[in-house]
Amino acid sequence: MFARGLQDLGWEIIATDGTRAALAAEGITTRSVEDVTGSPALLGGRVKTLHPKIHAALLARRDDPSHRQELEREGIEPIDLVAVNLYPFAGAASKSSGVPLDQIDIGGATILRAAAKNYEQVVVVSRPERYAAVLDELKQRGGVSLETRRVLASEAFSHTAAYDAAIASRFATDAGVQFPDELTLSLRKVRDLRYGENPHQQAAFYAVRGEDGAMTQMQQIHGRATSFNNMLDINAAWRIATDFPQPTVAIIKHQNPSGIASDNEITKAYRRAFMCDSVSAFGGIVGANRIVTRELAEAMEGTFYEAIIAPGFDDEALPLLRGRRNLEILAVPGHAIVGGRLGSTSSRAARKDGETFDFKRIAGGMLVQTPDESVVDEGNFKVVTERSPTLEELTDLLFAWRCVKHVTSNAIVLAKGLATVGVGPGQTSRVVAVETAVRKAGENARLAVMASDAYFPFPDGIEVAARAGVTAIIQPGGSLRDAMMIDTANKNRMAMLFTGRRHFKH
């Protein structure tokens, strides 16, 4: 215990009433704040440490004669070390329907800031994880080095800033302000990454405080530390796989799916996803929304993968996967099948309408938006062609529409039997995206359906799909030439649905 270690080193400990009682139960003697200030706690304990005798003891510079004289005149003893655990606002906020005002720490945050400002004179400890290291340095050196004090001060200011950010965010949410004039972000480092986008770049993974996303709950079972690029692809694989209620597998390369498939068995889903583009699958990331079985682990043999992420792995699958060189095995055990689909079983701090923010970095700032988390809503889709899709086509169209949301724009997805057969990602021309998807699909393009993340500005993309044997299309619509697109589809006996919603992903 930190307090016991300080006491053993001969330190006098000053504590507020609650802390004094807890320490007294452990046999640790402390001096009360009221004894130091000569003033009782006010307003039911709201005002205890907000007193000149506390803050003068923290802020006084020992190398300034005038400061020393004032302390002596007022009978104030300097304070050499501050350790504060702030009220658990974030935890209380997650369980409260409103802002838990009594859990907003004023005195503790103020003490931390005062001590951190005077770090050359005062040791400030804002994180319990630092207790052991500080005690060890005190024992070994008889004091704490200036370098350590500077690091601790930095942590204290970061800690109070993050604390204030959580409070500001909750106030904004409670007030219904979705985009406040000053948006405060609080990030917590989860882990260092192996390297950045390239090996010469350093990188780390930070979580947005208050958001319990799958990547922050992810546990690495096996393999080397993840890299920046792998984290992006792992996230993409997980988001895609968990966007489907049926057993689904997504294989990702450079944040785009090389294959997605749903089936009644997870191994069948993997095999069909792999068949979409077996060449691009090499070196990719596999995401599954069901427990990985031995059968699935065996099906993956023969292809090099960087990582696999799933809700879990059965005991027979893990030995096979661990035997693969450099395979990162990642589990998200906090997620399970809920209400027919995969979702988090833990609470998630949310903004208005249950949405979290999506951030994209640009020079000098960030772009902030609500995420594209819309689900398929068949009631809003409109058949615009003379021929309506068959039930089989409609099932595949809905699957393809959910897939195309996860492909970089301009995006085209060809699907058949709840599996992608061709993906055309990230093209500057929509017709080229169609040509790419058709080329990858080959003969599998015949009797497939096509999803486009945005409208067709010209009929050439539809004509390319028709020549390849595509029978039905789903797209947002909204082009000035929509009538021409509909006419082209009718001439080729294709069914076409307009969704009224675009799914760009940049």
PDB file of N, CA and C in Angstrom, residues 38 99 319-320 339 406 430 463:
ATOM      1  N   GLY A  38      -7.374  24.629   9.776  1.00  0.00           N
ATOM      2  CA  GLY A  38      -8.043  25.314  10.883  1.00  0.00           C
ATOM      3  C   GLY A  38      -9.473  25.649  10.574  1.00  0.00           C
ATOM      4  N   VAL A  99     -26.514  13.809 -15.539  1.00  0.00           N
ATOM      5  CA  VAL A  99     -25.139  14.092 -15.146  1.00  0.00           C
ATOM      6  C   VAL A  99     -25.005  13.881 -13.638  1.00  0.00           C
ATOM      7  N   PRO A 319      -4.686 -24.970 -30.729  1.00  0.00           N
ATOM      8  CA  PRO A 319      -3.362 -25.553 -31.005  1.00  0.00           C
ATOM      9  C   PRO A 319      -2.980 -25.488 -32.471  1.00  0.00           C
ATOM     10  N   LEU A 320      -3.942 -25.676 -33.368  1.00  0.00           N
ATOM     11  CA  LEU A 320      -3.659 -25.608 -34.802  1.00  0.00           C
ATOM     12  C   LEU A 320      -3.268 -24.187 -35.206  1.00  0.00           C
ATOM     13  N   GLY A 339     -30.023 -11.244 -29.464  1.00  0.00           N
ATOM     14  CA  GLY A 339     -31.180 -10.889 -30.280  1.00  0.00           C
ATOM     15  C   GLY A 339     -31.027 -11.257 -31.736  1.00  0.00           C
ATOM     16  N   HIS A 406     -18.988  -1.440 -46.659  1.00  0.00           N
ATOM     17  CA  HIS A 406     -17.669  -1.631 -46.066  1.00  0.00           C
ATOM     18  C   HIS A 406     -16.540  -1.575 -47.091  1.00  0.00           C
ATOM     19  N   ARG A 430     -16.745   4.892 -61.628  1.00  0.00           N
ATOM     20  CA  ARG A 430     -17.662   3.818 -61.235  1.00  0.00           C
ATOM     21  C   ARG A 430     -17.665   2.686 -62.256  1.00  0.00           C
ATOM     22  N   GLU A 463     -24.382  -1.416 -68.221  1.00  0.00           N
ATOM     23  CA  GLU A 463     -24.206  -2.199 -69.453  1.00  0.00           C
ATOM     24  C   GLU A 463     -23.104  -3.237 -69.303  1.00  0.00           C
TER      25      GLU A 463
END
